CSV table of C-alpha atoms and ligand atoms in Angstrom, one decimal:
chain,number,residue,atom,x,y,z
A,1,MET,CA,173.0,51.6,101.3
A,2,GLN,CA,175.5,51.4,98.4
A,3,ALA,CA,174.7,53.7,95.4
A,4,ALA,CA,174.5,50.7,93.0
A,5,SER,CA,172.0,48.7,95.1
A,6,ARG,CA,170.0,51.8,95.6
A,7,THR,CA,169.7,52.0,91.8
A,8,VAL,CA,168.6,48.4,91.7
A,9,VAL,CA,165.9,49.0,94.3
A,10,ALA,CA,164.7,52.1,92.4
A,11,LEU,CA,164.6,50.1,89.2
A,12,LEU,CA,162.7,47.2,90.8
A,13,LEU,CA,160.2,49.7,92.4
A,14,SER,CA,159.5,51.4,89.1
A,15,THR,CA,159.0,48.1,87.4
A,16,ILE,CA,156.5,47.0,90.2
A,17,MET,CA,154.8,50.4,90.0
A,18,SER,CA,154.4,50.3,86.2
A,19,VAL,CA,152.9,46.8,86.4
A,20,THR,CA,150.5,47.9,89.2
A,21,ASP,CA,149.6,51.0,87.2
A,22,GLU,CA,148.5,48.9,84.3
A,23,THR,CA,146.5,46.4,86.3
A,24,LEU,CA,144.8,48.6,89.0
A,25,PRO,CA,143.2,52.0,88.8
A,26,GLN,CA,144.7,54.5,91.1
A,27,GLN,CA,143.5,54.0,94.6
A,28,PRO,CA,141.9,56.4,97.1
A,29,ASP,CA,144.3,58.0,99.6
A,30,VAL,CA,142.6,58.7,103.0
A,31,GLN,CA,144.5,61.9,103.8
A,32,GLU,CA,144.1,63.3,100.3
A,33,GLY,CA,140.3,62.6,100.5
A,34,ILE,CA,140.0,64.4,103.9
A,35,GLU,CA,142.2,67.3,102.6
A,36,TYR,CA,139.7,67.8,99.7
A,37,TRP,CA,136.7,67.9,102.1
A,38,ASN,CA,138.6,70.2,104.5
A,39,ASN,CA,138.5,72.8,101.8
A,40,GLN,CA,134.8,72.6,101.2
A,41,PRO,CA,132.4,74.9,103.1
A,42,ALA,CA,130.7,73.2,106.1
A,43,ASN,CA,127.1,73.4,104.8
A,44,TYR,CA,124.7,71.6,102.4
A,45,ASP,CA,126.3,73.2,99.4
A,46,GLY,CA,129.8,71.9,100.6
A,47,VAL,CA,128.8,68.3,101.0
A,48,LEU,CA,126.6,68.2,97.9
A,49,GLY,CA,129.1,69.7,95.5
A,50,GLY,CA,127.2,73.0,95.0
A,51,PHE,CA,123.7,71.4,94.8
A,52,GLY,CA,122.8,72.3,98.4
A,53,THR,CA,120.3,75.1,97.8
A,54,GLY,CA,118.2,73.7,94.9
A,55,SER,CA,115.7,70.9,95.0
A,56,LEU,CA,118.3,68.1,95.3
A,57,PRO,CA,118.5,67.8,99.1
A,58,ARG,CA,114.7,67.6,99.4
A,59,VAL,CA,114.2,65.1,96.5
A,60,ASP,CA,117.1,63.1,97.9
A,61,ALA,CA,115.8,62.9,101.5
A,62,LEU,CA,112.2,62.1,100.4
A,63,GLY,CA,113.5,59.3,98.1
A,64,SER,CA,115.6,57.9,101.0
A,65,ARG,CA,112.7,58.0,103.5
A,66,ARG,CA,110.4,56.3,101.1
A,67,PHE,CA,112.8,53.5,100.4
A,68,LEU,CA,113.7,53.0,104.0
A,69,GLN,CA,110.0,52.9,104.9
A,70,TYR,CA,109.3,50.4,102.1
A,71,MET,CA,112.1,48.2,103.4
A,72,MET,CA,111.1,48.6,107.1
A,73,PRO,CA,107.3,49.4,107.1
A,74,GLU,CA,107.2,49.2,110.9
A,75,LEU,CA,109.0,52.5,111.0
A,76,CYS,CA,106.1,54.4,109.4
A,77,THR,CA,104.7,56.8,112.0
A,78,VAL,CA,101.6,57.8,110.0
A,79,PRO,CA,99.1,55.7,108.0
A,80,SER,CA,100.6,55.1,104.5
A,81,ALA,CA,100.3,52.7,101.6
A,82,VAL,CA,103.3,50.7,102.9
A,83,ARG,CA,102.3,50.6,106.5
A,84,PRO,CA,101.2,47.1,107.4
A,85,LEU,CA,97.7,46.7,108.8
A,86,GLU,CA,99.2,45.0,111.7
A,87,PRO,CA,102.7,46.4,112.0
A,88,ARG,CA,105.4,44.5,113.8
A,89,ALA,CA,105.4,45.9,117.3
A,90,ILE,CA,108.4,48.0,118.1
A,91,ASP,CA,109.3,47.2,121.7
A,92,ARG,CA,112.7,48.9,121.8
A,93,ARG,CA,114.4,52.0,120.6
A,94,ILE,CA,115.4,51.8,116.9
A,95,ARG,CA,119.1,52.7,116.3
A,96,ALA,CA,120.8,53.9,113.2
A,97,VAL,CA,124.3,54.9,112.2
A,98,ASP,CA,125.0,57.6,109.6
A,99,VAL,CA,128.6,57.1,108.2
A,100,GLY,CA,130.6,59.7,106.3
A,101,ALA,CA,127.8,62.0,107.5
A,102,GLY,CA,129.2,65.4,106.6
A,103,VAL,CA,127.2,68.1,108.3
A,104,GLY,CA,124.4,65.7,109.4
A,105,ARG,CA,122.1,66.1,106.5
A,106,VAL,CA,121.0,62.4,106.3
A,107,THR,CA,120.7,62.3,110.1
A,108,SER,CA,118.4,65.3,110.3
A,109,ASP,CA,116.4,64.9,107.1
A,110,VAL,CA,116.0,61.2,106.8
A,111,LEU,CA,117.0,59.2,109.9
A,112,LEU,CA,115.6,61.3,112.8
A,113,HIS,CA,112.2,61.2,111.1
A,114,LEU,CA,112.1,57.4,111.4
A,115,VAL,CA,114.4,56.1,114.2
A,116,HIS,CA,115.1,57.0,117.8
A,117,ASP,CA,118.9,57.1,118.2
A,118,VAL,CA,121.5,58.0,115.6
A,119,VAL,CA,125.3,57.7,115.8
A,120,LEU,CA,126.8,60.1,113.3
A,121,VAL,CA,130.4,59.3,112.1
A,122,GLU,CA,132.5,61.9,110.2
A,123,PRO,CA,136.3,62.5,109.9
A,124,VAL,CA,136.4,66.2,108.9
A,125,GLU,CA,136.6,68.5,111.9
A,126,SER,CA,134.7,71.4,110.4
A,127,PHE,CA,131.9,69.1,109.2
A,128,ILE,CA,131.4,67.2,112.4
A,129,GLY,CA,131.7,70.6,114.3
A,130,GLU,CA,128.9,72.0,112.2
A,131,ALA,CA,126.8,68.9,112.7
A,132,PHE,CA,127.3,69.1,116.5
A,133,ARG,CA,126.5,72.8,116.5
A,134,ARG,CA,123.2,72.2,114.5
A,135,GLY,CA,122.3,69.3,116.8
A,136,SER,CA,123.1,71.3,120.0
A,137,ALA,CA,121.2,74.3,118.7
A,138,SER,CA,118.1,72.1,118.1
A,139,ALA,CA,118.2,71.2,121.8
A,140,SER,CA,118.4,74.8,123.1
A,141,GLU,CA,115.9,77.6,123.5
A,142,ASN,CA,118.1,80.0,121.6
A,143,PRO,CA,117.4,81.0,118.0
A,144,LEU,CA,119.0,78.6,115.4
A,145,PRO,CA,122.2,79.5,113.7
A,146,ASP,CA,121.9,81.3,110.3
A,147,GLY,CA,120.8,79.2,107.4
A,148,GLN,CA,119.5,76.3,109.6
A,149,PRO,CA,116.0,75.6,108.3
A,150,THR,CA,114.6,73.3,110.9
A,151,ARG,CA,115.3,72.0,114.4
A,152,TRP,CA,116.3,68.3,114.4
A,153,LYS,CA,113.3,66.2,115.3
A,154,GLY,CA,113.0,64.9,118.9
A,155,ILE,CA,116.2,66.5,120.2
A,156,LYS,CA,114.6,69.4,122.2
A,157,GLU,CA,111.9,67.0,123.5
A,158,LYS,CA,114.7,64.5,124.4
A,159,THR,CA,112.7,61.7,122.7
A,160,LYS,CA,115.5,61.1,120.2
A,161,SER,CA,119.3,61.3,120.4
A,162,VAL,CA,122.4,61.9,118.2
A,163,THR,CA,125.9,60.9,119.2
A,164,PHE,CA,128.7,62.5,117.2
A,165,ILE,CA,131.9,60.6,116.5
A,166,ARG,CA,135.0,61.8,114.7
A,167,GLY,CA,136.7,59.0,112.7
A,168,THR,CA,137.2,57.4,109.3
A,169,LEU,CA,135.4,54.4,107.8
A,170,GLN,CA,138.8,52.7,107.5
A,171,THR,CA,139.0,52.3,111.3
A,172,PHE,CA,135.3,52.7,112.3
A,173,ASP,CA,133.7,49.5,113.7
A,174,PRO,CA,130.0,49.8,114.2
A,175,SER,CA,130.0,47.0,116.8
A,176,ASN,CA,132.4,49.1,118.9
A,177,PRO,CA,131.9,52.8,117.8
A,178,GLY,CA,134.1,54.3,120.5
A,179,LYS,CA,137.2,52.3,119.5
A,180,GLY,CA,139.9,54.2,117.6
A,181,THR,CA,137.6,57.2,117.2
A,182,HIS,CA,136.8,60.4,119.1
A,183,ILE,CA,133.4,60.9,120.7
A,184,VAL,CA,132.6,64.6,120.3
A,185,GLY,CA,129.3,64.6,122.2
A,186,ARG,CA,125.6,63.7,122.3
A,187,VAL,CA,122.4,65.6,122.2
A,188,GLY,CA,118.8,64.8,123.1
A,189,TYR,CA,117.6,61.6,124.8
A,190,VAL,CA,119.8,60.3,127.6
A,191,SER,CA,119.9,56.5,127.9
A,192,PRO,CA,119.8,55.1,131.5
A,193,GLU,CA,122.6,52.7,130.5
A,194,ASP,CA,125.5,53.1,128.0
A,195,ASP,CA,123.9,52.2,124.6
A,196,LEU,CA,126.8,53.1,122.3
A,197,ASP,CA,127.8,49.5,121.5
A,198,SER,CA,124.4,48.0,121.2
A,199,LYS,CA,124.5,47.5,117.4
A,200,PHE,CA,122.2,49.0,114.8
A,201,ASP,CA,118.9,48.4,113.0
A,202,VAL,CA,119.9,50.7,110.1
A,203,ILE,CA,123.4,51.4,108.8
A,204,TRP,CA,123.3,54.3,106.3
A,205,CYS,CA,126.2,54.9,103.9
A,206,GLN,CA,125.7,57.8,101.4
A,207,TRP,CA,128.2,59.4,99.1
A,208,CYS,CA,131.3,58.4,101.1
A,209,LEU,CA,132.1,54.8,100.2
A,210,GLY,CA,134.2,55.9,97.2
A,211,HIS,CA,136.8,56.9,99.7
A,212,LEU,CA,137.5,53.2,100.4
A,213,ASN,CA,139.5,51.0,98.2
A,214,ASP,CA,138.0,47.5,97.4
A,215,GLN,CA,139.8,45.9,100.3
A,216,ASP,CA,138.8,48.5,102.9
A,217,LEU,CA,135.3,48.5,101.5
A,218,GLY,CA,135.0,44.7,101.9
A,219,ALA,CA,136.4,44.8,105.5
A,220,PHE,CA,134.0,47.7,106.3
A,221,PHE,CA,130.9,45.8,104.9
A,222,ARG,CA,131.9,42.7,106.9
A,223,ARG,CA,132.1,44.8,110.1
A,224,CYS,CA,128.7,46.3,109.3
A,225,ARG,CA,127.1,42.9,108.8
A,226,LYS,CA,128.3,41.8,112.2
A,227,ALA,CA,126.9,45.0,113.8
A,228,LEU,CA,123.3,44.4,112.6
A,229,ARG,CA,121.1,44.1,115.6
A,230,ASP,CA,118.6,41.7,114.1
A,231,PRO,CA,119.9,39.4,111.4
A,232,GLU,CA,116.3,39.0,110.1
A,233,ASN,CA,115.2,42.6,109.9
A,234,SER,CA,118.1,45.1,110.2
A,235,ILE,CA,119.6,46.6,107.0
A,236,ILE,CA,122.6,48.3,105.5
A,237,MET,CA,121.7,51.0,103.1
A,238,VAL,CA,124.2,52.1,100.4
A,239,LYS,CA,123.3,55.2,98.4
A,240,GLU,CA,126.0,56.1,95.9
A,241,ASN,CA,126.8,57.5,92.4
A,242,LEU,CA,127.1,55.1,89.6
A,243,CYS,CA,129.3,55.3,86.5
A,244,THR,CA,128.3,53.1,83.6
A,245,ASP,CA,129.4,49.4,83.4
A,246,MET,CA,132.0,48.2,80.9
A,247,GLU,CA,130.7,47.8,77.4
A,248,ASP,CA,130.6,44.0,77.9
A,249,GLY,CA,128.4,44.6,81.0
A,250,GLY,CA,131.3,43.9,83.5
A,251,PRO,CA,132.1,46.0,86.5
A,252,LYS,CA,133.9,49.3,86.1
A,253,THR,CA,135.7,51.7,88.6
A,254,ILE,CA,136.9,55.2,87.8
A,255,PHE,CA,139.4,57.1,89.9
A,256,ASP,CA,138.6,60.8,90.6
A,257,GLU,CA,141.7,62.7,91.2
A,258,SER,CA,140.0,65.8,92.6
A,259,ASP,CA,138.9,64.1,95.8
A,260,SER,CA,140.9,60.9,95.6
A,261,SER,CA,137.9,58.7,95.4
A,262,LEU,CA,136.5,55.8,93.3
A,263,THR,CA,133.2,55.9,91.3
A,264,ARG,CA,131.9,52.4,90.9
A,265,SER,CA,129.4,51.0,88.3
A,266,ASP,CA,126.3,49.0,89.3
A,267,MET,CA,128.1,45.8,88.6
A,268,ALA,CA,131.2,46.9,90.6
A,269,TRP,CA,128.9,47.6,93.6
A,270,LYS,CA,127.2,44.3,93.3
A,271,LYS,CA,130.5,42.5,93.1
A,272,ALA,CA,131.7,44.3,96.3
A,273,PHE,CA,128.4,43.2,98.0
A,274,THR,CA,128.8,39.6,97.0
A,275,ASP,CA,132.5,39.5,97.9
A,276,ALA,CA,131.7,40.8,101.4
A,277,GLY,CA,129.0,38.1,101.8
A,278,LEU,CA,126.1,40.6,101.8
A,279,GLU,CA,122.7,39.7,100.4
A,280,LEU,CA,121.1,42.4,98.1
A,281,LEU,CA,117.5,42.7,99.2
A,282,ASP,CA,116.3,45.4,96.9
A,283,GLU,CA,117.5,48.4,94.9
A,284,ARG,CA,116.0,51.7,93.7
A,285,LEU,CA,117.2,54.3,91.2
A,286,GLN,CA,116.9,57.8,92.7
A,287,ARG,CA,114.8,59.9,90.4
A,288,GLY,CA,114.2,63.6,90.1
A,289,PHE,CA,117.8,64.9,90.3
A,290,PRO,CA,119.1,67.7,88.0
A,291,GLU,CA,120.3,66.4,84.6
A,292,GLY,CA,124.0,65.8,84.0
A,293,LEU,CA,124.7,64.1,87.3
A,294,TYR,CA,125.8,60.5,87.7
A,295,ASP,CA,122.9,58.0,88.3
A,296,VAL,CA,122.3,57.5,92.0
A,297,LYS,CA,121.1,54.2,93.3
A,298,MET,CA,120.0,52.9,96.7
A,299,TYR,CA,120.8,49.3,97.7
A,300,ALA,CA,119.3,47.6,100.7
A,301,LEU,CA,121.5,44.8,102.1
A,302,ARG,CA,122.1,42.5,105.0
B,1,SAH,N1,126.8,61.6,103.5
B,1,SAH,C1,126.7,63.0,103.6
B,1,SAH,C2,128.0,63.7,103.2
B,1,SAH,C3,128.5,63.4,101.8
B,1,SAH,S1,130.0,64.3,101.3
B,1,SAH,C4,125.5,63.5,102.8
B,1,SAH,O1,125.0,62.8,102.0
B,1,SAH,O2,125.2,64.7,103.0
B,1,SAH,C5,131.2,63.0,101.6
B,1,SAH,C6,131.6,62.8,103.0
B,1,SAH,O3,132.5,61.7,103.1
B,1,SAH,C7,132.3,64.0,103.6
B,1,SAH,O4,131.6,64.4,104.8
B,1,SAH,C8,133.7,63.5,103.8
B,1,SAH,O5,134.3,64.2,104.9
B,1,SAH,C9,133.4,62.1,104.1
B,1,SAH,N2,134.6,61.2,104.0
B,1,SAH,C10,135.7,61.4,103.2
B,1,SAH,N3,136.7,60.5,103.5
B,1,SAH,C11,136.1,59.7,104.4
B,1,SAH,C12,136.6,58.5,105.1
B,1,SAH,N4,137.8,58.0,104.8
B,1,SAH,N5,135.8,57.9,106.0
B,1,SAH,C13,134.6,58.5,106.3
B,1,SAH,N6,134.1,59.5,105.7
B,1,SAH,C14,134.9,60.1,104.8
């Protein structure tokens, strides 16, 4: 290319970029996000920004289990205030997917208590490696690795299963989990036939959707909706941090340089749900977290 036309191209580019800078917040970069998580320890403290050893994991898991049981009372295994007197009969295995799953915290502390089969999706090698190690250790007779508080429910008994998949949400399609991803392994219950692409009753997304820009988020939500097993009863759960809305009550999004992610306000989430054609069924603020953190909300959608 001629030097002069190269200058013209550079000028044009800088004009386009400055216009874009003014109109759009900086956008998440997939690789930079993964790079950030690559440098965090593969344990609860690592995935929870240093809050892994206090009360937060327990408070979080209990809040999640309560809201999921409230939305799907038929999943209650013991008598409780939300369990219907005549629960809807469950005549098949209940399936959930845990996306951006880190070391498998939500899988082990929330989902395995309530469902039969979980597909765990995570892009960072050390995290999914640790999740697989914890799941595999739960299946064996050997002592558990250091720091692992409990065995994962139903894995040793082979009544429940977890399938581990390495991949990003930008490419993951819950209707076809094996496509464009790497299946690391499976522990626990073995299905007589291949059950991987049989859709989901629960799709759980926690503290990872900020790594998707609005366009990728919309596309991901649409794929999730198509992958719901029962359009009348299955749900998508989103549990994420919230920044405050704009002063006029409008949606707001903040870019976080440290991990190349977006923090969305309540209205920004609701706009994303509407744009993707999702119905907001109910929402809950998570209570009981240490002061100084962002508000955290759970949204139930389909
Ligand atoms: N949901 C888990 C982990 C939260 S930490 C929990 O609540 O314990 C955020 C997670 O998002 C990390 O595991 C990180 O690796 C994952 N993540 C980052 N970028 C991602 C992407 N593009 N697709 C899917 N997951 C991503």
